XYZ file of C-alpha atoms in Angstrom:
688
model
C -21.931 -51.764 159.828
C -24.341 -48.977 160.035
C -23.857 -45.948 161.997
C -26.109 -43.150 162.418
C -23.968 -39.758 162.486
C -27.308 -37.473 162.233
C -29.529 -36.939 164.776
C -32.728 -36.384 162.725
C -34.448 -35.112 165.884
C -32.251 -32.348 166.331
C -30.461 -29.708 165.132
C -27.083 -31.236 166.490
C -24.320 -33.386 165.655
C -24.147 -37.064 166.649
C -20.422 -37.892 167.196
C -21.610 -41.091 168.765
C -22.215 -42.771 165.687
C -18.419 -42.767 163.876
C -17.287 -43.847 167.882
C -19.581 -47.327 167.605
C -18.852 -47.324 163.625
C -15.722 -49.572 164.112
C -14.984 -52.866 165.216
C -11.283 -53.067 165.397
C -9.435 -52.988 168.942
C -6.187 -52.543 167.962
C -5.184 -50.229 170.720
C -6.765 -47.480 172.906
C -6.482 -44.358 174.650
C -6.412 -44.464 178.466
C -8.428 -41.844 180.458
C -6.608 -39.962 183.744
C -7.375 -38.548 186.751
C -8.522 -34.738 186.520
C -5.664 -32.585 186.320
C -3.400 -34.850 184.360
C -2.734 -35.073 180.704
C -3.225 -37.921 178.061
C -0.081 -39.376 177.406
C -0.365 -42.753 177.213
C -1.338 -45.626 174.380
C -2.243 -49.202 175.916
C -1.549 -52.178 173.550
C -3.187 -55.336 173.341
C -0.679 -57.149 175.510
C -0.781 -54.212 178.083
C 2.337 -52.485 177.415
C 2.432 -48.890 177.262
C 3.547 -47.040 174.367
C 4.170 -43.631 172.810
C 0.352 -42.674 171.758
C 0.361 -41.707 168.134
C -3.382 -41.384 166.968
C -2.839 -41.977 163.687
C -1.429 -45.059 163.592
C 0.546 -45.117 160.823
C -1.696 -43.327 158.161
C -0.597 -40.786 156.278
C 1.615 -37.623 157.733
C 0.358 -35.365 155.073
C -3.350 -34.998 156.372
C -3.624 -32.151 157.994
C -8.015 -31.863 158.251
C -10.042 -32.619 161.690
C -13.421 -32.194 162.685
C -12.905 -29.335 164.878
C -15.232 -29.033 168.075
C -18.136 -26.798 167.196
C -21.553 -25.978 169.011
C -24.164 -28.252 169.246
C -21.872 -31.371 168.616
C -23.523 -34.238 170.963
C -21.988 -37.695 172.200
C -23.262 -40.940 173.398
C -21.463 -40.782 176.794
C -19.085 -38.181 178.801
C -16.323 -40.883 178.026
C -16.926 -40.217 174.015
C -16.844 -36.451 174.379
C -13.639 -36.708 176.411
C -11.683 -39.069 174.420
C -12.801 -37.331 171.132
C -11.618 -34.105 172.765
C -8.155 -35.924 173.217
C -7.616 -36.993 169.571
C -8.717 -33.510 168.459
C -5.914 -32.139 171.070
C -3.157 -34.782 169.923
C -3.495 -33.644 166.014
C -3.570 -29.910 166.673
C -0.280 -30.268 169.144
C -1.724 -29.434 172.649
C -2.700 -31.389 175.604
C -5.841 -31.794 177.841
C -6.604 -30.866 181.255
C -10.387 -31.610 183.173
C -11.037 -27.978 184.855
C -14.345 -28.773 185.736
C -16.875 -31.380 186.567
C -20.615 -31.000 188.469
C -22.024 -34.313 189.951
C -25.827 -34.855 191.214
C -26.288 -34.331 194.540
C -27.568 -37.745 195.386
C -27.053 -39.767 192.383
C -23.173 -38.196 192.138
C -23.793 -38.880 188.536
C -22.098 -36.267 185.971
C -23.874 -33.873 184.218
C -21.471 -31.459 183.298
C -17.673 -30.403 182.715
C -14.980 -27.936 180.852
C -11.914 -29.578 179.356
C -9.502 -27.407 178.825
C -5.929 -26.727 177.149
C -3.330 -28.031 179.420
C -1.479 -24.563 179.673
C -5.057 -23.005 180.886
C -4.587 -20.950 183.795
C -1.404 -20.214 186.221
C -0.195 -21.939 189.270
C -0.380 -20.742 192.847
C 2.974 -19.381 193.836
C 3.145 -22.447 196.584
C 2.835 -24.443 194.075
C 5.450 -23.180 192.324
C 8.480 -26.015 191.894
C 11.767 -23.671 190.970
C 13.473 -26.501 189.242
C 10.445 -26.985 186.577
C 9.579 -24.624 183.938
C 6.674 -22.719 183.908
C 4.436 -24.286 181.385
C 1.066 -22.644 181.965
C -0.205 -19.443 179.790
C -3.230 -18.488 180.655
C -4.233 -20.140 177.523
C -8.309 -19.832 176.780
C -8.733 -23.171 174.387
C -11.494 -24.828 175.874
C -15.032 -26.946 175.603
C -17.862 -26.562 178.007
C -20.422 -29.814 177.770
C -23.819 -30.982 179.815
C -25.690 -34.025 179.508
C -28.506 -33.309 178.279
C -32.420 -34.447 178.536
C -31.876 -36.953 175.592
C -29.329 -38.634 177.648
C -26.367 -37.172 174.952
C -23.772 -34.561 175.982
C -24.078 -31.553 173.741
C -20.766 -29.148 173.647
C -22.455 -25.955 174.643
C -19.144 -23.465 174.423
C -16.368 -23.453 172.573
C -12.819 -21.731 172.247
C -10.508 -22.971 169.866
C -7.750 -20.330 169.947
C -4.849 -20.720 172.043
C -2.192 -18.585 173.134
C 0.936 -20.206 173.020
C 2.964 -22.378 170.718
C 1.426 -25.696 169.400
C 3.564 -28.749 168.120
C 2.780 -30.409 165.284
C 1.880 -33.306 167.066
C 2.310 -34.576 170.878
C 4.066 -37.879 170.508
C 7.498 -37.567 172.558
C 6.446 -36.985 175.956
C 4.967 -40.004 177.162
C 4.020 -40.655 180.680
C 6.115 -43.313 181.905
C 4.365 -45.918 184.053
C 5.700 -48.556 186.184
C 3.671 -51.810 186.704
C 2.842 -51.097 189.948
C 1.000 -47.922 189.337
C -2.568 -48.048 189.807
C -4.554 -46.149 186.585
C -8.387 -45.303 187.138
C -10.385 -47.959 185.096
C -13.058 -46.914 183.555
C -16.761 -48.237 183.439
C -16.741 -49.528 180.200
C -13.606 -50.140 177.719
C -15.706 -49.763 174.880
C -15.308 -45.697 175.019
C -11.497 -46.162 175.072
C -11.409 -48.426 172.000
C -14.124 -45.693 170.008
C -11.689 -42.644 170.970
C -9.351 -43.709 168.318
C -12.210 -45.228 165.910
C -13.753 -42.046 166.161
C -10.235 -40.768 164.443
C -9.486 -43.964 162.322
C -13.210 -43.250 160.970
C -12.332 -39.765 159.858
C -8.020 -40.432 158.730
C -8.754 -43.685 156.286
C -9.127 -42.301 153.087
C -8.826 -43.732 149.681
C -4.837 -43.165 149.380
C -4.618 -46.655 147.951
C -8.047 -47.128 146.313
C -7.565 -45.584 143.036
C -8.226 -48.115 141.209
C -12.018 -47.762 139.495
C -14.394 -50.639 139.403
C -14.905 -50.359 136.280
C -14.054 -53.581 135.247
C -17.194 -55.054 137.309
C -19.054 -57.753 135.228
C -22.123 -56.204 133.924
C -24.270 -58.724 135.779
C -22.974 -56.219 138.822
C -21.409 -58.955 141.136
C -19.144 -58.086 143.889
C -16.350 -56.913 143.095
C -12.828 -56.309 144.832
C -13.392 -52.619 145.978
C -17.355 -53.301 146.494
C -16.417 -53.199 150.481
C -15.298 -49.670 150.517
C -16.256 -46.035 148.373
C -14.148 -46.101 145.122
C -12.837 -42.146 146.423
C -9.625 -39.670 145.535
C -7.487 -38.298 148.646
C -9.891 -36.156 151.091
C -13.033 -37.578 149.920
C -13.956 -39.079 152.974
C -12.956 -36.172 155.146
C -14.926 -34.099 152.745
C -17.818 -35.894 153.154
C -18.029 -36.018 156.860
C -17.446 -32.537 156.860
C -20.172 -31.885 154.774
C -22.442 -33.660 156.336
C -21.681 -32.060 160.146
C -22.023 -28.924 158.452
C -25.108 -29.474 157.436
C -26.654 -31.246 160.512
C -25.946 -28.137 162.498
C -26.890 -25.743 159.763
C -29.909 -27.862 158.661
C -32.931 -28.098 160.975
C -34.270 -32.452 161.159
C -30.969 -32.814 158.585
C -30.390 -36.709 158.915
C -27.595 -39.062 157.684
C -25.852 -42.327 158.157
C -22.586 -43.426 157.586
C -21.442 -47.159 157.262
C -17.537 -48.546 157.749
C -16.133 -51.236 156.910
C -14.324 -53.064 159.736
C -11.034 -51.359 158.464
C -12.400 -48.243 159.150
C -13.273 -47.544 155.255
C -16.537 -45.540 154.514
C -18.590 -48.130 152.254
C -21.711 -46.075 152.319
C -23.489 -42.872 152.936
C -27.295 -41.861 152.676
C -28.497 -38.399 153.640
C -31.835 -36.240 153.482
C -32.268 -32.615 154.457
C -35.258 -31.422 156.073
C -37.397 -30.707 152.489
C -36.548 -33.663 151.339
C -37.871 -35.608 154.431
C -40.585 -33.377 154.576
C -41.299 -34.064 150.654
C -41.497 -37.445 151.507
C -44.632 -37.064 153.081
C -45.715 -35.163 150.705
C -44.607 -37.459 147.632
C -43.117 -40.078 148.897
C -46.384 -42.273 147.806
C -44.516 -43.310 144.504
C -40.814 -42.937 144.188
C -37.809 -43.717 141.642
C -35.132 -45.220 142.570
C -31.760 -43.106 140.351
C -29.076 -45.253 140.496
C -28.036 -44.420 136.462
C -24.747 -42.839 138.102
C -23.431 -45.645 139.811
C -24.840 -48.478 137.155
C -22.985 -46.095 134.313
C -19.652 -45.805 136.711
C -19.316 -41.852 137.268
C -16.621 -40.426 138.803
C -19.099 -40.109 141.888
C -21.014 -43.831 143.257
C -24.316 -41.580 143.312
C -27.811 -42.912 143.909
C -31.164 -40.941 144.147
C -34.754 -41.390 145.317
C -36.633 -39.196 143.661
C -40.512 -38.206 143.783
C -43.051 -36.127 142.012
C -44.866 -32.946 143.460
C -47.905 -31.380 142.963
C -46.552 -29.758 139.794
C -45.040 -32.654 138.230
C -41.517 -31.769 138.789
C -38.870 -33.910 140.215
C -38.131 -34.045 143.474
C -35.712 -35.014 145.803
C -36.047 -37.754 148.834
C -32.610 -38.817 149.653
C -28.938 -39.458 148.278
C -26.723 -42.006 148.640
C -23.253 -42.980 148.119
C -22.962 -47.371 147.759
C -19.362 -48.943 147.370
C -21.025 -51.200 144.892
C -23.994 -52.705 143.139
C -24.310 -55.403 145.876
C -27.554 -56.750 147.678
C -26.019 -55.714 151.089
C -25.128 -51.887 150.207
C -28.645 -51.608 148.443
C -29.971 -53.369 151.876
C -28.047 -50.640 153.863
C -29.111 -47.843 151.762
C -32.795 -48.776 151.748
C -33.254 -49.578 155.314
C -31.636 -45.908 156.121
C -34.032 -44.293 154.084
C -37.219 -45.432 155.688
C -35.293 -44.597 158.983
C -35.106 -41.289 157.828
C -38.921 -41.822 157.492
C -39.876 -43.587 160.900
C -40.312 -46.720 158.924
C -42.912 -45.530 155.977
C -42.424 -47.295 152.804
C -43.719 -46.321 149.516
C -46.573 -47.598 147.573
C -44.152 -48.315 144.260
C -40.837 -48.151 143.612
C -39.769 -47.805 140.051
C -35.978 -48.729 139.318
C -33.801 -49.828 136.286
C -33.821 -53.963 135.952
C -31.628 -55.276 137.929
C -31.781 -58.726 139.478
C -29.635 -57.345 142.722
C -31.897 -54.440 143.405
C -34.841 -56.953 142.782
C -33.672 -59.213 145.764
C -32.974 -55.651 148.079
C -36.502 -54.302 147.454
C -38.169 -57.668 148.112
C -35.949 -57.597 151.549
C -36.709 -54.212 152.809
C -40.149 -53.255 150.811
C -42.010 -56.281 150.879
C -45.308 -54.524 150.986
C -44.741 -52.235 147.922
C -45.140 -52.640 144.253
C -41.609 -52.929 142.590
C -41.615 -52.005 139.119
C -39.154 -51.340 135.998
C -38.890 -48.027 134.210
C -39.833 -48.594 131.148
C -37.417 -45.887 129.618
C -34.541 -47.252 131.148
C -35.390 -50.337 129.430
C -35.848 -49.024 125.948
C -32.829 -46.960 126.392
C -30.761 -49.953 126.283
C -32.604 -51.447 123.065
C -29.570 -49.982 121.018
C -27.202 -51.299 123.173
C -28.386 -54.852 123.375
C -29.974 -55.358 120.100
C -28.062 -53.154 118.194
C -25.748 -55.820 116.579
C -28.667 -58.130 115.239
C -29.251 -58.555 111.568
C -32.601 -56.935 111.295
C -32.228 -54.572 114.026
C -34.616 -51.492 112.890
C -37.635 -54.201 111.796
C -36.847 -55.883 115.672
C -37.110 -52.315 117.248
C -40.196 -51.311 115.349
C -41.985 -54.437 116.610
C -41.017 -54.145 119.599
C -42.001 -50.981 120.292
C -45.558 -51.807 118.684
C -45.515 -54.553 121.209
C -45.115 -52.658 124.297
C -46.666 -49.289 122.805
C -49.926 -50.397 120.829
C -51.336 -53.582 122.463
C -54.189 -52.957 124.960
C -54.770 -56.412 125.794
C -51.836 -59.747 127.415
C -53.360 -61.970 124.466
C -52.469 -58.960 121.957
C -48.737 -58.356 123.464
C -48.256 -62.019 123.923
C -49.137 -62.476 120.242
C -47.147 -59.359 118.901
C -44.269 -60.858 120.964
C -44.494 -63.912 119.816
C -44.518 -62.512 116.278
C -41.409 -60.975 116.372
C -39.140 -63.555 117.995
C -40.503 -66.363 115.353
C -40.057 -63.696 112.769
C -36.586 -62.714 113.380
C -35.599 -65.683 115.059
C -34.534 -64.164 118.443
C -36.156 -66.578 120.807
C -32.396 -67.689 122.396
C -31.525 -63.977 122.533
C -30.493 -63.374 126.198
C -31.743 -59.740 127.288
C -35.002 -60.380 124.988
C -35.911 -63.797 127.007
C -34.790 -62.382 130.500
C -37.419 -59.170 129.221
C -40.205 -61.655 128.804
C -39.574 -63.673 131.977
C -39.819 -60.226 133.975
C -43.411 -58.644 131.513
C -44.801 -58.334 134.884
C -42.704 -55.674 135.989
C -42.502 -53.431 133.243
C -44.927 -54.157 130.337
C -47.859 -51.147 129.909
C -50.439 -54.496 129.787
C -49.460 -56.028 132.579
C -48.777 -53.078 135.462
C -52.228 -51.258 134.452
C -53.110 -51.539 138.218
C -50.135 -50.169 139.802
C -50.181 -46.409 140.406
C -47.326 -44.433 139.159
C -48.533 -41.005 139.655
C -46.991 -39.964 136.024
C -43.867 -41.780 136.534
C -44.485 -44.429 134.588
C -43.466 -42.941 131.258
C -45.606 -45.336 129.455
C -45.535 -43.274 125.811
C -43.101 -43.602 123.466
C -40.346 -41.440 123.458
C -40.951 -40.516 127.298
C -37.987 -40.653 129.603
C -36.838 -40.188 132.822
C -34.437 -37.001 133.655
C -31.809 -37.744 136.300
C -32.497 -35.237 139.133
C -28.840 -33.739 139.409
C -29.138 -33.598 134.900
C -26.420 -30.640 133.917
C -25.282 -30.754 137.532
C -23.287 -34.057 137.120
C -21.351 -35.472 134.577
C -19.233 -38.592 133.770
C -16.372 -36.872 135.045
C -17.443 -34.508 137.997
C -14.972 -35.101 141.283
C -17.034 -36.111 144.108
C -15.603 -32.428 146.065
C -17.362 -30.829 143.224
C -20.716 -32.554 143.831
C -20.981 -31.744 147.374
C -20.490 -27.705 146.192
C -23.031 -28.356 143.221
C -25.707 -29.972 145.176
C -26.788 -27.295 147.393
C -27.000 -25.154 144.103
C -28.780 -27.610 142.178
C -31.683 -28.116 145.253
C -31.705 -24.053 145.685
C -32.621 -24.459 141.964
C -35.552 -26.807 142.167
C -36.787 -25.014 145.215
C -36.983 -22.075 143.383
C -38.941 -23.709 140.645
C -40.889 -25.205 143.095
C -42.082 -21.611 144.594
C -42.215 -20.036 141.592
C -45.200 -22.876 139.826
C -46.692 -22.003 143.561
C -47.042 -18.418 142.764
C -48.099 -18.963 139.507
C -50.624 -21.646 140.161
C -52.518 -19.692 143.499
C -51.925 -15.962 141.264
C -53.025 -16.889 137.859
C -56.205 -18.184 136.403
C -55.515 -20.758 133.252
C -57.843 -19.708 130.184
C -60.223 -22.419 129.193
C -60.407 -23.926 125.689
C -63.434 -25.705 125.667
C -67.291 -25.607 127.495
C -66.582 -28.901 129.312
C -67.666 -28.842 132.556
C -65.101 -30.810 133.644
C -62.039 -28.588 132.437
C -63.957 -25.666 134.469
C -64.049 -27.877 137.554
C -60.348 -28.847 137.963
C -59.378 -25.409 136.469
C -60.046 -23.939 139.577
C -58.274 -26.970 141.850
C -55.231 -28.304 140.362
C -51.565 -26.708 139.899
C -50.968 -24.833 136.738
C -48.692 -27.613 135.231
C -51.282 -30.703 136.321
C -54.072 -28.497 134.832
C -52.322 -28.403 131.643
C -51.872 -31.739 131.216
C -55.292 -32.542 131.977
C -56.619 -30.065 129.988
C -55.105 -31.844 126.834
C -57.001 -35.052 127.085
C -60.044 -32.695 127.745
C -59.270 -31.167 123.707
C -58.949 -34.423 122.571
C -62.403 -35.514 123.611
C -62.697 -34.124 120.298
C -61.289 -36.893 118.181
C -63.008 -39.826 120.125
C -66.043 -40.714 118.224
C -68.607 -43.223 118.494
C -69.026 -43.950 121.920
C -71.149 -46.891 122.401
C -72.521 -49.277 124.898
C -71.465 -52.829 124.324
C -73.121 -54.781 127.451
C -74.176 -54.620 130.858
C -73.073 -56.603 133.725
C -75.200 -55.589 136.893
C -74.371 -52.139 137.794
C -71.797 -51.883 135.366
C -71.760 -51.199 131.836
C -69.077 -51.266 129.413
C -68.660 -48.880 126.741
C -66.488 -48.716 123.453
C -64.956 -45.399 122.242
C -63.208 -44.747 118.937
C -60.852 -42.562 118.338
C -58.966 -41.173 115.705
C -55.000 -42.066 116.379
C -52.322 -39.991 115.093
C -49.862 -42.710 114.112
C -46.488 -42.572 111.970
C -46.352 -40.662 108.660
C -49.159 -38.486 109.958
C -51.436 -40.881 108.927
C -54.783 -41.631 111.319
C -56.062 -44.737 112.716
C -59.226 -45.644 114.418
C -58.600 -47.767 117.518
C -61.247 -48.837 119.783
C -60.909 -48.250 123.790
C -63.225 -50.316 126.141
C -64.404 -48.383 129.403
C -65.982 -50.192 132.374
C -68.639 -47.128 134.091
C -70.819 -47.705 136.963
C -72.695 -44.970 138.048
C -73.318 -46.581 141.627
C -70.186 -46.707 142.504
C -69.093 -43.708 140.757
C -66.659 -45.337 138.787
C -64.778 -45.159 135.579
C -61.998 -47.083 134.238
C -60.512 -46.968 131.054
C -58.546 -49.842 129.155
C -55.212 -47.581 128.672
C -55.215 -47.000 132.484
C -54.155 -43.547 131.581
C -55.367 -42.673 135.453
C -53.391 -45.086 137.251
C -50.349 -44.043 135.151
C -50.509 -40.531 134.899
C -52.652 -39.537 137.747
C -55.721 -38.047 135.824
C -58.378 -39.846 133.623
C -58.132 -39.652 129.950
C -60.180 -39.092 126.988
C -62.141 -41.670 126.743
C -63.358 -42.454 130.265
C -64.487 -38.456 130.029
C -65.914 -39.078 126.892
C -68.438 -42.107 128.787
C -68.849 -39.918 131.793
C -70.286 -36.641 129.507
C -72.490 -39.296 127.401
C -74.084 -40.325 130.577
C -74.649 -36.641 131.647
C -71.997 -36.669 133.863
C -71.395 -32.880 134.564
C -68.236 -33.165 137.058
C -65.663 -35.274 137.704
C -66.201 -37.958 140.814
C -64.190 -37.217 143.664
C -62.165 -40.647 144.035
C -60.302 -38.937 140.231
C -59.841 -36.106 142.072
C -56.178 -36.552 143.633
C -55.201 -34.121 146.375
C -51.548 -34.200 145.301
C -52.180 -32.629 142.192
C -53.961 -29.606 144.297
C -52.791 -26.046 144.452
C -53.274 -25.782 148.242
C -52.407 -29.797 148.627
C -49.474 -28.402 151.197
C -52.282 -26.655 153.192
C -54.323 -29.264 153.704
C -52.174 -32.409 154.177
C -50.309 -32.668 157.137
C -47.942 -35.727 156.587
C -47.759 -37.613 159.900
C -45.194 -40.610 159.900
C -46.165 -41.484 163.472
C -49.224 -43.206 164.402
C -51.023 -42.020 167.154
C -50.510 -39.090 169.807
C -47.242 -38.181 170.625
C -45.722 -39.555 173.911
C -45.562 -37.624 176.775
C -41.843 -37.693 176.939
C -40.809 -38.619 173.214
C -38.855 -35.288 172.769
C -38.238 -36.912 169.152
C -41.262 -36.920 168.348
C -42.388 -33.348 169.564
C -39.572 -32.030 167.343
C -40.961 -33.924 164.320
C -44.432 -32.395 164.506
C -43.181 -29.530 165.211
C -40.913 -29.015 162.618
C -43.949 -30.751 160.058
C -45.932 -27.973 161.330
C -43.315 -24.964 161.181
C -42.625 -26.125 157.493
C -45.896 -25.540 156.241
C -45.900 -21.758 157.627
C -42.140 -22.060 155.712
C -43.714 -22.921 152.737
C -46.122 -20.623 152.751
C -44.184 -17.612 154.236
C -42.199 -17.926 150.700
C -44.847 -17.038 148.408
C -44.967 -13.244 148.270
C -43.335 -10.177 150.377
C -47.050 -9.999 151.765
C -46.565 -13.653 152.647
C -43.413 -13.625 154.519
C -44.337 -10.614 156.798
C -47.381 -12.433 158.392
C -45.156 -15.820 158.701
C -42.545 -14.209 159.854
C -44.800 -12.393 162.695
C -46.656 -15.512 163.465
C -43.231 -17.318 163.853
C -41.948 -14.261 166.254
C -45.449 -14.351 168.184
C -45.528 -18.074 168.679
C -41.821 -17.998 169.967
C -42.810 -15.195 172.473
C -45.621 -17.119 173.778
C -43.608 -20.278 174.587
C -40.845 -17.783 176.485
C -44.265 -17.157 178.440
C -44.533 -20.802 179.248
C -41.173 -20.593 180.554
C -40.962 -17.682 182.625
C -44.255 -19.180 184.264
C -42.715 -22.119 185.582
C -39.804 -20.516 187.330
């Protein structure tokens, strides 16, 4: 089951998700009239017994998510019952001090819940036979029904001026069978109260066994229905996500619990990650390295490439196991954070389970296997073969040196027949899925630099140097923000460098000058290398003409093994009328810029500027100024506050991004924000 615990449209915590995350109905809390304390628990048979919120769980657990300003709940009952469970854990009882109702509908819209020791009894109400228990205790929460139809905590006082019990168990109010109890509008609210608490207290005490014995084909293991966490990890995750929700604007997260109340899966994306999806979510790499390699933390990450060619985080998750159900839940959580948008291309490890999950959730996206991930497994999968070194050499040749499908097929067949590996299961599986990973078969897929189709290229995990095999979850949560801060700083510095410096030109080619003015420094340097390598090409000749399309042959001296040069032929299609140029090496689709062969053909035909279709906005130094990502189609609804919030946040984030370029930028941005806020306040004052 999926529980949304983070409201992606406001800077608040939505605890109703945890309330709704459980299905167990073994017990519930009773709501009593105002002024009375909650002291009873109802069993399934209707009898009243002593209330024990922990329901038999570890007595040693001390943590509970304390009330905080900004928390939101789906209903008054959810908020009321949450405070009851909190009070039981801390050791005090609760009264309803005040309630406010709408005059016409009598609908409740505000309330104050306080400690039962709040205030002092009036003299005429004093019973001299009873000990006075009121101490004027200030502990309370004040909450109100908001426009979103959620109840929000507006004021909190946590301090008490009296002794607190370790747990409130013993003072159970006895009720006879004839006592009339106040009924709830919905019994679900009762059940959800304890479910909230159970979702927080059920931990990994009995789940210390790792899933390292799971079979290599990644089938369902006995622990795949719950996260393999240590004691305290569940609470650490929840506390972290709640804190981020309250402190990070536009933060989004979901938590998934199984029927027993154990945390099964989790997903989160901070404001920058969500914004980055709008800019760079066209091509993503789904990194499950930490999960599939059995790291201490079952971490997965959505990674993209920004305008500097740097990796950028688009979302994170923790999964119970590599099952279709877990992956489907995670992918749906991710697209929910993006308001339903799907990427153009998804790159993953080669995995049947992932294939099935992506086909279900992203039917319109192109799913491709990361070639570096496949090549990384070559020693493991083929290392035991008799002629391993020679097989590996032929495999590399088939993959990296063939330009046409028939060339690949011939090279593969030669390798299989020569070394007798036709029955090798892993090689046979690779060949069957060649349409998803072999460069000659994926040329029409746009990779935006994440293809890594050249020998020696690899994928670097986003949390490299921050996560190792034995990194515990609590340590990762501390390092997570450090890693993101480091990445954001690198991007900010790259922005400053691209805008404040002019790259040194190395040729007199007009193409080099053209893109030096547009592209970020790092992306220009990659393109500049192609311009330099034009001089290794020669003999540009016309092969034949097919209507408006002309096919050219470009020869290049390619550096091969042993520092020897080999001449290779590259076919390039060119259409002047359509402004189209396509090389058989497909560098543009793989890396996002034209190759040396295409540039030679343009130069041969007297073209002085690269056609606009081959100048990608995503590489431009002012890309974030020009492009405003918009996941919602159409004009925001007049009453849809979530659309308002999303649109305002995206616009404000641009000011924030620009404001970090320099001190002058910061001062101007801060002044603009303050001025905008004053104008918004003026609108409010005019309406009074």
